[in-house]
Amino acid sequence: MQARATACQSLLLTSQKKEFLADLVTGDEIWVLYNNDTQRADWISRGEEPPVQPKANLHEKKCLLFCFWEAKGMLYYELLPQRRTVNATTYSNQLASLALALREKRPRRPAVYLLHDNARPHVAKATQATLQELIYDTVPHPPYSPDIAPSDYHLFRPLKIFLKEKRFAKYEDLKMAVFDFFDSTSAAFWKKGIDDLPMAHSFD
């Protein structure tokens, strides 16, 4: 709890700096499924046996989606092929791709405050070396605190709603659906996700 309180206080202080929210980049990841059917609710009479629901498939097809975004929109995202996970090398390569996107999309604003969680690939020595090379300031984020991460409290739920009841036979189809979601979001959507960050931290 102390680490969480300290991180929240630190962000609230930093957010008072001019251009902090404009310079902020947040990154996160989520599993996206090929089959997004939801279990239906069945009305049953008193004394009637409920229908047997199929058990969750622990080996269902899914891909890991990484995304980095800012107040003006998506900067860089990558949908890893099925069964691929991430390590420090993969994440460092993604940071390099993010750097290219930043140079293209905001060449006159070199300052970057990077907010990501404390997953092992994010704190590995190789990743830290990449961050130092890129001269990114890392914003402290307490462990086990998805409720104060912009992707978790703002981005991923609408993505899940967009994919709800959809099925995809191929990786390319799933990738296109993810693109369609990002492409359909408004500028106001992205701005609100970042603008709400100080408020999300102020509850602690």
mmCIF file with all atom_site columns, C-alpha atoms in Angstrom:
data_model
loop_
_atom_site.group_PDB
_atom_site.id
_atom_site.type_symbol
_atom_site.label_atom_id
_atom_site.label_alt_id
_atom_site.label_comp_id
_atom_site.label_asym_id
_atom_site.label_entity_id
_atom_site.label_seq_id
_atom_site.pdbx_PDB_ins_code
_atom_site.Cartn_x
_atom_site.Cartn_y
_atom_site.Cartn_z
_atom_site.occupancy
_atom_site.B_iso_or_equiv
_atom_site.pdbx_formal_charge
_atom_site.auth_seq_id
_atom_site.auth_comp_id
_atom_site.auth_asym_id
_atom_site.auth_atom_id
_atom_site.pdbx_PDB_model_num
ATOM 1   C CA . MET A 1 1   ? 0.000   0.000   0.000   1.00 0.00 ? 1   MET A CA 1
ATOM 2   C CA . GLN A 1 2   ? 2.852   2.370   0.790   1.00 0.00 ? 2   GLN A CA 1
ATOM 3   C CA . ALA A 1 3   ? 4.395   1.845   -2.657  1.00 0.00 ? 3   ALA A CA 1
ATOM 4   C CA . ARG A 1 4   ? 1.041   2.584   -4.272  1.00 0.00 ? 4   ARG A CA 1
ATOM 5   C CA . ALA A 1 5   ? 0.511   5.745   -2.225  1.00 0.00 ? 5   ALA A CA 1
ATOM 6   C CA . THR A 1 6   ? 4.032   6.963   -3.003  1.00 0.00 ? 6   THR A CA 1
ATOM 7   C CA . ALA A 1 7   ? 3.614   6.343   -6.737  1.00 0.00 ? 7   ALA A CA 1
ATOM 8   C CA . CYS A 1 8   ? 0.258   8.135   -6.785  1.00 0.00 ? 8   CYS A CA 1
ATOM 9   C CA . GLN A 1 9   ? 1.656   11.152  -4.944  1.00 0.00 ? 9   GLN A CA 1
ATOM 10  C CA . SER A 1 10  ? 4.626   11.249  -7.307  1.00 0.00 ? 10  SER A CA 1
ATOM 11  C CA . LEU A 1 11  ? 2.407   11.251  -10.383 1.00 0.00 ? 11  LEU A CA 1
ATOM 12  C CA . LEU A 1 12  ? 0.120   13.933  -8.976  1.00 0.00 ? 12  LEU A CA 1
ATOM 13  C CA . LEU A 1 13  ? 3.124   16.186  -8.392  1.00 0.00 ? 13  LEU A CA 1
ATOM 14  C CA . THR A 1 14  ? 4.624   15.448  -11.802 1.00 0.00 ? 14  THR A CA 1
ATOM 15  C CA . SER A 1 15  ? 1.289   16.011  -13.554 1.00 0.00 ? 15  SER A CA 1
ATOM 16  C CA . GLN A 1 16  ? 1.439   19.651  -12.477 1.00 0.00 ? 16  GLN A CA 1
ATOM 17  C CA . LYS A 1 17  ? 4.410   20.192  -14.773 1.00 0.00 ? 17  LYS A CA 1
ATOM 18  C CA . LYS A 1 18  ? 3.614   21.988  -17.982 1.00 0.00 ? 18  LYS A CA 1
ATOM 19  C CA . GLU A 1 19  ? 3.169   19.614  -20.929 1.00 0.00 ? 19  GLU A CA 1
ATOM 20  C CA . PHE A 1 20  ? 3.449   16.479  -18.740 1.00 0.00 ? 20  PHE A CA 1
ATOM 21  C CA . LEU A 1 21  ? 0.198   14.944  -19.969 1.00 0.00 ? 21  LEU A CA 1
ATOM 22  C CA . ALA A 1 22  ? 0.987   15.994  -23.548 1.00 0.00 ? 22  ALA A CA 1
ATOM 23  C CA . ASP A 1 23  ? 4.378   14.275  -23.334 1.00 0.00 ? 23  ASP A CA 1
ATOM 24  C CA . LEU A 1 24  ? 3.048   11.158  -21.586 1.00 0.00 ? 24  LEU A CA 1
ATOM 25  C CA . VAL A 1 25  ? 3.113   7.822   -23.403 1.00 0.00 ? 25  VAL A CA 1
ATOM 26  C CA . THR A 1 26  ? 1.432   4.838   -21.786 1.00 0.00 ? 26  THR A CA 1
ATOM 27  C CA . GLY A 1 27  ? 2.004   1.226   -22.748 1.00 0.00 ? 27  GLY A CA 1
ATOM 28  C CA . ASP A 1 28  ? 0.287   -2.011  -21.816 1.00 0.00 ? 28  ASP A CA 1
ATOM 29  C CA . GLU A 1 29  ? -0.702  -5.417  -23.136 1.00 0.00 ? 29  GLU A CA 1
ATOM 30  C CA . ILE A 1 30  ? -3.779  -7.623  -23.235 1.00 0.00 ? 30  ILE A CA 1
ATOM 31  C CA . TRP A 1 31  ? -4.729  -11.049 -24.576 1.00 0.00 ? 31  TRP A CA 1
ATOM 32  C CA . VAL A 1 32  ? -7.261  -10.882 -27.420 1.00 0.00 ? 32  VAL A CA 1
ATOM 33  C CA . LEU A 1 33  ? -9.262  -13.973 -28.347 1.00 0.00 ? 33  LEU A CA 1
ATOM 34  C CA . TYR A 1 34  ? -10.169 -15.533 -31.671 1.00 0.00 ? 34  TYR A CA 1
ATOM 35  C CA . ASN A 1 35  ? -13.544 -16.587 -30.225 1.00 0.00 ? 35  ASN A CA 1
ATOM 36  C CA . ASN A 1 36  ? -15.339 -13.830 -28.314 1.00 0.00 ? 36  ASN A CA 1
ATOM 37  C CA . ASP A 1 37  ? -18.686 -15.540 -27.815 1.00 0.00 ? 37  ASP A CA 1
ATOM 38  C CA . THR A 1 38  ? -20.232 -14.899 -24.406 1.00 0.00 ? 38  THR A CA 1
ATOM 39  C CA . GLN A 1 39  ? -22.219 -17.406 -22.385 1.00 0.00 ? 39  GLN A CA 1
ATOM 40  C CA . ARG A 1 40  ? -25.938 -16.735 -22.641 1.00 0.00 ? 40  ARG A CA 1
ATOM 41  C CA . ALA A 1 41  ? -28.193 -16.584 -19.602 1.00 0.00 ? 41  ALA A CA 1
ATOM 42  C CA . ASP A 1 42  ? -31.004 -19.160 -19.550 1.00 0.00 ? 42  ASP A CA 1
ATOM 43  C CA . TRP A 1 43  ? -34.236 -18.699 -17.618 1.00 0.00 ? 43  TRP A CA 1
ATOM 44  C CA . ILE A 1 44  ? -35.244 -21.909 -15.833 1.00 0.00 ? 44  ILE A CA 1
ATOM 45  C CA . SER A 1 45  ? -38.353 -22.883 -13.904 1.00 0.00 ? 45  SER A CA 1
ATOM 46  C CA . ARG A 1 46  ? -38.254 -23.693 -10.200 1.00 0.00 ? 46  ARG A CA 1
ATOM 47  C CA . GLY A 1 47  ? -37.054 -27.253 -9.715  1.00 0.00 ? 47  GLY A CA 1
ATOM 48  C CA . GLU A 1 48  ? -35.642 -27.489 -13.226 1.00 0.00 ? 48  GLU A CA 1
ATOM 49  C CA . GLU A 1 49  ? -32.011 -28.478 -13.654 1.00 0.00 ? 49  GLU A CA 1
ATOM 50  C CA . PRO A 1 50  ? -29.840 -25.727 -15.134 1.00 0.00 ? 50  PRO A CA 1
ATOM 51  C CA . PRO A 1 51  ? -28.209 -26.534 -18.477 1.00 0.00 ? 51  PRO A CA 1
ATOM 52  C CA . VAL A 1 52  ? -24.619 -27.690 -18.390 1.00 0.00 ? 52  VAL A CA 1
ATOM 53  C CA . GLN A 1 53  ? -22.281 -24.873 -19.370 1.00 0.00 ? 53  GLN A CA 1
ATOM 54  C CA . PRO A 1 54  ? -19.110 -25.784 -21.258 1.00 0.00 ? 54  PRO A CA 1
ATOM 55  C CA . LYS A 1 55  ? -15.927 -25.324 -19.286 1.00 0.00 ? 55  LYS A CA 1
ATOM 56  C CA . ALA A 1 56  ? -13.573 -22.550 -20.236 1.00 0.00 ? 56  ALA A CA 1
ATOM 57  C CA . ASN A 1 57  ? -10.950 -23.673 -22.710 1.00 0.00 ? 57  ASN A CA 1
ATOM 58  C CA . LEU A 1 58  ? -7.584  -23.021 -21.122 1.00 0.00 ? 58  LEU A CA 1
ATOM 59  C CA . HIS A 1 59  ? -5.898  -23.518 -24.492 1.00 0.00 ? 59  HIS A CA 1
ATOM 60  C CA . GLU A 1 60  ? -8.167  -21.294 -26.570 1.00 0.00 ? 60  GLU A CA 1
ATOM 61  C CA . LYS A 1 61  ? -6.603  -19.391 -29.435 1.00 0.00 ? 61  LYS A CA 1
ATOM 62  C CA . LYS A 1 62  ? -5.434  -15.948 -28.449 1.00 0.00 ? 62  LYS A CA 1
ATOM 63  C CA . CYS A 1 63  ? -2.769  -13.377 -29.258 1.00 0.00 ? 63  CYS A CA 1
ATOM 64  C CA . LEU A 1 64  ? -0.965  -10.848 -27.103 1.00 0.00 ? 64  LEU A CA 1
ATOM 65  C CA . LEU A 1 65  ? -1.613  -7.235  -28.068 1.00 0.00 ? 65  LEU A CA 1
ATOM 66  C CA . PHE A 1 66  ? 0.914   -4.544  -27.132 1.00 0.00 ? 66  PHE A CA 1
ATOM 67  C CA . CYS A 1 67  ? 0.052   -0.895  -27.544 1.00 0.00 ? 67  CYS A CA 1
ATOM 68  C CA . PHE A 1 68  ? 1.600   2.488   -26.805 1.00 0.00 ? 68  PHE A CA 1
ATOM 69  C CA . TRP A 1 69  ? -0.601  5.558   -26.970 1.00 0.00 ? 69  TRP A CA 1
ATOM 70  C CA . GLU A 1 70  ? -0.829  9.214   -25.979 1.00 0.00 ? 70  GLU A CA 1
ATOM 71  C CA . ALA A 1 71  ? -3.423  11.962  -25.636 1.00 0.00 ? 71  ALA A CA 1
ATOM 72  C CA . LYS A 1 72  ? -3.580  12.407  -29.417 1.00 0.00 ? 72  LYS A CA 1
ATOM 73  C CA . GLY A 1 73  ? -4.056  8.751   -30.285 1.00 0.00 ? 73  GLY A CA 1
ATOM 74  C CA . MET A 1 74  ? -2.374  5.424   -30.870 1.00 0.00 ? 74  MET A CA 1
ATOM 75  C CA . LEU A 1 75  ? 1.364   5.649   -31.469 1.00 0.00 ? 75  LEU A CA 1
ATOM 76  C CA . TYR A 1 76  ? 2.394   2.036   -32.017 1.00 0.00 ? 76  TYR A CA 1
ATOM 77  C CA . TYR A 1 77  ? 0.833   -1.357  -31.478 1.00 0.00 ? 77  TYR A CA 1
ATOM 78  C CA . GLU A 1 78  ? 1.767   -4.926  -32.269 1.00 0.00 ? 78  GLU A CA 1
ATOM 79  C CA . LEU A 1 79  ? -0.328  -8.088  -32.214 1.00 0.00 ? 79  LEU A CA 1
ATOM 80  C CA . LEU A 1 80  ? 2.023   -10.986 -31.601 1.00 0.00 ? 80  LEU A CA 1
ATOM 81  C CA . PRO A 1 81  ? 1.270   -14.217 -33.483 1.00 0.00 ? 81  PRO A CA 1
ATOM 82  C CA . GLN A 1 82  ? -0.520  -16.950 -31.575 1.00 0.00 ? 82  GLN A CA 1
ATOM 83  C CA . ARG A 1 83  ? 1.426   -18.617 -28.733 1.00 0.00 ? 83  ARG A CA 1
ATOM 84  C CA . ARG A 1 84  ? 4.156   -15.980 -28.797 1.00 0.00 ? 84  ARG A CA 1
ATOM 85  C CA . THR A 1 85  ? 4.902   -14.244 -25.533 1.00 0.00 ? 85  THR A CA 1
ATOM 86  C CA . VAL A 1 86  ? 7.231   -11.389 -24.698 1.00 0.00 ? 86  VAL A CA 1
ATOM 87  C CA . ASN A 1 87  ? 10.682  -11.191 -23.168 1.00 0.00 ? 87  ASN A CA 1
ATOM 88  C CA . ALA A 1 88  ? 13.124  -8.347  -22.617 1.00 0.00 ? 88  ALA A CA 1
ATOM 89  C CA . THR A 1 89  ? 14.437  -8.556  -26.179 1.00 0.00 ? 89  THR A CA 1
ATOM 90  C CA . THR A 1 90  ? 10.953  -8.413  -27.682 1.00 0.00 ? 90  THR A CA 1
ATOM 91  C CA . TYR A 1 91  ? 9.972   -5.491  -25.480 1.00 0.00 ? 91  TYR A CA 1
ATOM 92  C CA . SER A 1 92  ? 13.176  -3.586  -26.245 1.00 0.00 ? 92  SER A CA 1
ATOM 93  C CA . ASN A 1 93  ? 12.448  -4.004  -29.949 1.00 0.00 ? 93  ASN A CA 1
ATOM 94  C CA . GLN A 1 94  ? 8.949   -2.640  -29.388 1.00 0.00 ? 94  GLN A CA 1
ATOM 95  C CA . LEU A 1 95  ? 10.400  0.381   -27.595 1.00 0.00 ? 95  LEU A CA 1
ATOM 96  C CA . ALA A 1 96  ? 12.643  0.966   -30.604 1.00 0.00 ? 96  ALA A CA 1
ATOM 97  C CA . SER A 1 97  ? 9.573   0.845   -32.865 1.00 0.00 ? 97  SER A CA 1
ATOM 98  C CA . LEU A 1 98  ? 7.821   3.271   -30.521 1.00 0.00 ? 98  LEU A CA 1
ATOM 99  C CA . ALA A 1 99  ? 10.773  5.649   -30.806 1.00 0.00 ? 99  ALA A CA 1
ATOM 100 C CA . LEU A 1 100 ? 10.459  5.630   -34.604 1.00 0.00 ? 100 LEU A CA 1
ATOM 101 C CA . ALA A 1 101 ? 6.733   6.352   -34.339 1.00 0.00 ? 101 ALA A CA 1
ATOM 102 C CA . LEU A 1 102 ? 7.370   9.233   -31.948 1.00 0.00 ? 102 LEU A CA 1
ATOM 103 C CA . ARG A 1 103 ? 9.964   10.800  -34.230 1.00 0.00 ? 103 ARG A CA 1
ATOM 104 C CA . GLU A 1 104 ? 7.456   10.639  -37.075 1.00 0.00 ? 104 GLU A CA 1
ATOM 105 C CA . LYS A 1 105 ? 4.342   11.791  -35.211 1.00 0.00 ? 105 LYS A CA 1
ATOM 106 C CA . ARG A 1 106 ? 5.771   14.415  -32.857 1.00 0.00 ? 106 ARG A CA 1
ATOM 107 C CA . PRO A 1 107 ? 9.245   15.406  -34.073 1.00 0.00 ? 107 PRO A CA 1
ATOM 108 C CA . ARG A 1 108 ? 9.281   18.728  -32.215 1.00 0.00 ? 108 ARG A CA 1
ATOM 109 C CA . ARG A 1 109 ? 8.530   17.222  -28.798 1.00 0.00 ? 109 ARG A CA 1
ATOM 110 C CA . PRO A 1 110 ? 11.455  15.025  -27.796 1.00 0.00 ? 110 PRO A CA 1
ATOM 111 C CA . ALA A 1 111 ? 10.473  14.685  -24.123 1.00 0.00 ? 111 ALA A CA 1
ATOM 112 C CA . VAL A 1 112 ? 8.800   11.369  -23.258 1.00 0.00 ? 112 VAL A CA 1
ATOM 113 C CA . TYR A 1 113 ? 7.294   10.284  -19.954 1.00 0.00 ? 113 TYR A CA 1
ATOM 114 C CA . LEU A 1 114 ? 6.685   6.546   -20.248 1.00 0.00 ? 114 LEU A CA 1
ATOM 115 C CA . LEU A 1 115 ? 4.066   4.915   -18.041 1.00 0.00 ? 115 LEU A CA 1
ATOM 116 C CA . HIS A 1 116 ? 4.084   1.114   -18.034 1.00 0.00 ? 116 HIS A CA 1
ATOM 117 C CA . ASP A 1 117 ? 3.698   -1.532  -15.352 1.00 0.00 ? 117 ASP A CA 1
ATOM 118 C CA . ASN A 1 118 ? 6.353   -3.566  -13.558 1.00 0.00 ? 118 ASN A CA 1
ATOM 119 C CA . ALA A 1 119 ? 6.112   -6.760  -15.609 1.00 0.00 ? 119 ALA A CA 1
ATOM 120 C CA . ARG A 1 120 ? 9.399   -8.643  -15.712 1.00 0.00 ? 120 ARG A CA 1
ATOM 121 C CA . PRO A 1 121 ? 10.301  -7.736  -19.330 1.00 0.00 ? 121 PRO A CA 1
ATOM 122 C CA . HIS A 1 122 ? 9.701   -4.054  -18.495 1.00 0.00 ? 122 HIS A CA 1
ATOM 123 C CA . VAL A 1 123 ? 12.201  -3.980  -15.635 1.00 0.00 ? 123 VAL A CA 1
ATOM 124 C CA . ALA A 1 124 ? 14.843  -6.284  -17.125 1.00 0.00 ? 124 ALA A CA 1
ATOM 125 C CA . LYS A 1 125 ? 18.387  -4.951  -17.504 1.00 0.00 ? 125 LYS A CA 1
ATOM 126 C CA . ALA A 1 126 ? 18.173  -5.011  -21.300 1.00 0.00 ? 126 ALA A CA 1
ATOM 127 C CA . THR A 1 127 ? 14.981  -2.956  -21.214 1.00 0.00 ? 127 THR A CA 1
ATOM 128 C CA . GLN A 1 128 ? 16.444  -0.460  -18.765 1.00 0.00 ? 128 GLN A CA 1
ATOM 129 C CA . ALA A 1 129 ? 19.452  -0.036  -21.043 1.00 0.00 ? 129 ALA A CA 1
ATOM 130 C CA . THR A 1 130 ? 17.135  0.666   -23.984 1.00 0.00 ? 130 THR A CA 1
ATOM 131 C CA . LEU A 1 131 ? 15.186  3.244   -21.972 1.00 0.00 ? 131 LEU A CA 1
ATOM 132 C CA . GLN A 1 132 ? 18.407  5.011   -20.974 1.00 0.00 ? 132 GLN A CA 1
ATOM 133 C CA . GLU A 1 133 ? 19.536  5.060   -24.587 1.00 0.00 ? 133 GLU A CA 1
ATOM 134 C CA . LEU A 1 134 ? 16.201  6.560   -25.659 1.00 0.00 ? 134 LEU A CA 1
ATOM 135 C CA . ILE A 1 135 ? 16.319  9.054   -22.756 1.00 0.00 ? 135 ILE A CA 1
ATOM 136 C CA . TYR A 1 136 ? 12.777  8.246   -21.632 1.00 0.00 ? 136 TYR A CA 1
ATOM 137 C CA . ASP A 1 137 ? 11.637  9.237   -18.151 1.00 0.00 ? 137 ASP A CA 1
ATOM 138 C CA . THR A 1 138 ? 9.783   6.314   -16.576 1.00 0.00 ? 138 THR A CA 1
ATOM 139 C CA . VAL A 1 139 ? 6.736   7.213   -14.500 1.00 0.00 ? 139 VAL A CA 1
ATOM 140 C CA . PRO A 1 140 ? 6.529   5.107   -11.292 1.00 0.00 ? 140 PRO A CA 1
ATOM 141 C CA . HIS A 1 141 ? 3.703   2.575   -11.330 1.00 0.00 ? 141 HIS A CA 1
ATOM 142 C CA . PRO A 1 142 ? 2.923   0.438   -8.259  1.00 0.00 ? 142 PRO A CA 1
ATOM 143 C CA . PRO A 1 143 ? 2.554   -3.351  -8.631  1.00 0.00 ? 143 PRO A CA 1
ATOM 144 C CA . TYR A 1 144 ? -0.917  -4.877  -9.019  1.00 0.00 ? 144 TYR A CA 1
ATOM 145 C CA . SER A 1 145 ? -2.592  -1.544  -9.802  1.00 0.00 ? 145 SER A CA 1
ATOM 146 C CA . PRO A 1 146 ? -4.424  -1.892  -13.137 1.00 0.00 ? 146 PRO A CA 1
ATOM 147 C CA . ASP A 1 147 ? -7.109  0.512   -11.918 1.00 0.00 ? 147 ASP A CA 1
ATOM 148 C CA . ILE A 1 148 ? -4.684  3.423   -12.306 1.00 0.00 ? 148 ILE A CA 1
ATOM 149 C CA . ALA A 1 149 ? -3.241  2.351   -15.673 1.00 0.00 ? 149 ALA A CA 1
ATOM 150 C CA . PRO A 1 150 ? -4.896  4.219   -18.592 1.00 0.00 ? 150 PRO A CA 1
ATOM 151 C CA . SER A 1 151 ? -5.111  1.171   -20.850 1.00 0.00 ? 151 SER A CA 1
ATOM 152 C CA . ASP A 1 152 ? -6.877  -0.817  -18.148 1.00 0.00 ? 152 ASP A CA 1
ATOM 153 C CA . TYR A 1 153 ? -9.296  1.837   -16.920 1.00 0.00 ? 153 TYR A CA 1
ATOM 154 C CA . HIS A 1 154 ? -10.004 3.403   -20.327 1.00 0.00 ? 154 HIS A CA 1
ATOM 155 C CA . LEU A 1 155 ? -8.890  1.474   -23.425 1.00 0.00 ? 155 LEU A CA 1
ATOM 156 C CA . PHE A 1 156 ? -9.222  -2.275  -22.979 1.00 0.00 ? 156 PHE A CA 1
ATOM 157 C CA . ARG A 1 157 ? -12.865 -2.436  -21.893 1.00 0.00 ? 157 ARG A CA 1
ATOM 158 C CA . PRO A 1 158 ? -14.149 -0.684  -25.061 1.00 0.00 ? 158 PRO A CA 1
ATOM 159 C CA . LEU A 1 159 ? -11.893 -2.994  -27.088 1.00 0.00 ? 159 LEU A CA 1
ATOM 160 C CA . LYS A 1 160 ? -13.475 -6.047  -25.459 1.00 0.00 ? 160 LYS A CA 1
ATOM 161 C CA . ILE A 1 161 ? -16.951 -4.652  -26.135 1.00 0.00 ? 161 ILE A CA 1
ATOM 162 C CA . PHE A 1 162 ? -15.995 -4.053  -29.783 1.00 0.00 ? 162 PHE A CA 1
ATOM 163 C CA . LEU A 1 163 ? -14.814 -7.670  -30.149 1.00 0.00 ? 163 LEU A CA 1
ATOM 164 C CA . LYS A 1 164 ? -17.757 -9.159  -28.230 1.00 0.00 ? 164 LYS A CA 1
ATOM 165 C CA . GLU A 1 165 ? -19.593 -11.959 -30.093 1.00 0.00 ? 165 GLU A CA 1
ATOM 166 C CA . LYS A 1 166 ? -17.041 -11.876 -32.913 1.00 0.00 ? 166 LYS A CA 1
ATOM 167 C CA . ARG A 1 167 ? -15.147 -14.943 -34.132 1.00 0.00 ? 167 ARG A CA 1
ATOM 168 C CA . PHE A 1 168 ? -11.981 -14.944 -36.205 1.00 0.00 ? 168 PHE A CA 1
ATOM 169 C CA . ALA A 1 169 ? -10.651 -17.876 -38.198 1.00 0.00 ? 169 ALA A CA 1
ATOM 170 C CA . LYS A 1 170 ? -7.281  -16.351 -39.037 1.00 0.00 ? 170 LYS A CA 1
ATOM 171 C CA . TYR A 1 171 ? -4.656  -14.155 -37.404 1.00 0.00 ? 171 TYR A CA 1
ATOM 172 C CA . GLU A 1 172 ? -5.041  -11.602 -40.209 1.00 0.00 ? 172 GLU A CA 1
ATOM 173 C CA . ASP A 1 173 ? -8.773  -11.261 -39.478 1.00 0.00 ? 173 ASP A CA 1
ATOM 174 C CA . LEU A 1 174 ? -8.163  -10.653 -35.775 1.00 0.00 ? 174 LEU A CA 1
ATOM 175 C CA . LYS A 1 175 ? -5.431  -8.148  -36.589 1.00 0.00 ? 175 LYS A CA 1
ATOM 176 C CA . MET A 1 176 ? -7.772  -6.259  -38.927 1.00 0.00 ? 176 MET A CA 1
ATOM 177 C CA . ALA A 1 177 ? -10.476 -6.112  -36.240 1.00 0.00 ? 177 ALA A CA 1
ATOM 178 C CA . VAL A 1 178 ? -8.009  -4.592  -33.785 1.00 0.00 ? 178 VAL A CA 1
ATOM 179 C CA . PHE A 1 179 ? -7.004  -2.040  -36.423 1.00 0.00 ? 179 PHE A CA 1
ATOM 180 C CA . ASP A 1 180 ? -10.664 -1.222  -37.095 1.00 0.00 ? 180 ASP A CA 1
ATOM 181 C CA . PHE A 1 181 ? -11.238 -0.539  -33.403 1.00 0.00 ? 181 PHE A CA 1
ATOM 182 C CA . PHE A 1 182 ? -8.268  1.788   -33.063 1.00 0.00 ? 182 PHE A CA 1
ATOM 183 C CA . ASP A 1 183 ? -9.145  3.508   -36.333 1.00 0.00 ? 183 ASP A CA 1
ATOM 184 C CA . SER A 1 184 ? -12.747 4.105   -35.238 1.00 0.00 ? 184 SER A CA 1
ATOM 185 C CA . THR A 1 185 ? -11.936 5.823   -31.943 1.00 0.00 ? 185 THR A CA 1
ATOM 186 C CA . SER A 1 186 ? -12.224 9.601   -31.797 1.00 0.00 ? 186 SER A CA 1
ATOM 187 C CA . ALA A 1 187 ? -9.557  12.114  -30.815 1.00 0.00 ? 187 ALA A CA 1
ATOM 188 C CA . ALA A 1 188 ? -11.636 12.970  -27.742 1.00 0.00 ? 188 ALA A CA 1
ATOM 189 C CA . PHE A 1 189 ? -11.508 9.324   -26.607 1.00 0.00 ? 189 PHE A CA 1
ATOM 190 C CA . TRP A 1 190 ? -7.711  9.275   -26.430 1.00 0.00 ? 190 TRP A CA 1
ATOM 191 C CA . LYS A 1 191 ? -7.489  12.685  -24.774 1.00 0.00 ? 191 LYS A CA 1
ATOM 192 C CA . LYS A 1 192 ? -9.955  11.734  -22.054 1.00 0.00 ? 192 LYS A CA 1
ATOM 193 C CA . GLY A 1 193 ? -7.989  8.582   -21.230 1.00 0.00 ? 193 GLY A CA 1
ATOM 194 C CA . ILE A 1 194 ? -4.870  10.623  -20.484 1.00 0.00 ? 194 ILE A CA 1
ATOM 195 C CA . ASP A 1 195 ? -6.673  13.577  -18.900 1.00 0.00 ? 195 ASP A CA 1
ATOM 196 C CA . ASP A 1 196 ? -8.291  11.203  -16.388 1.00 0.00 ? 196 ASP A CA 1
ATOM 197 C CA . LEU A 1 197 ? -4.908  9.945   -15.159 1.00 0.00 ? 197 LEU A CA 1
ATOM 198 C CA . PRO A 1 198 ? -4.448  12.452  -12.294 1.00 0.00 ? 198 PRO A CA 1
ATOM 199 C CA . MET A 1 199 ? -8.016  11.784  -11.144 1.00 0.00 ? 199 MET A CA 1
ATOM 200 C CA . ALA A 1 200 ? -7.394  8.029   -11.145 1.00 0.00 ? 200 ALA A CA 1
ATOM 201 C CA . HIS A 1 201 ? -4.402  8.572   -8.860  1.00 0.00 ? 201 HIS A CA 1
ATOM 202 C CA . SER A 1 202 ? -6.114  11.080  -6.581  1.00 0.00 ? 202 SER A CA 1
ATOM 203 C CA . PHE A 1 203 ? -8.316  8.490   -4.861  1.00 0.00 ? 203 PHE A CA 1
ATOM 204 C CA . ASP A 1 204 ? -5.348  7.053   -2.944  1.00 0.00 ? 204 ASP A CA 1
#
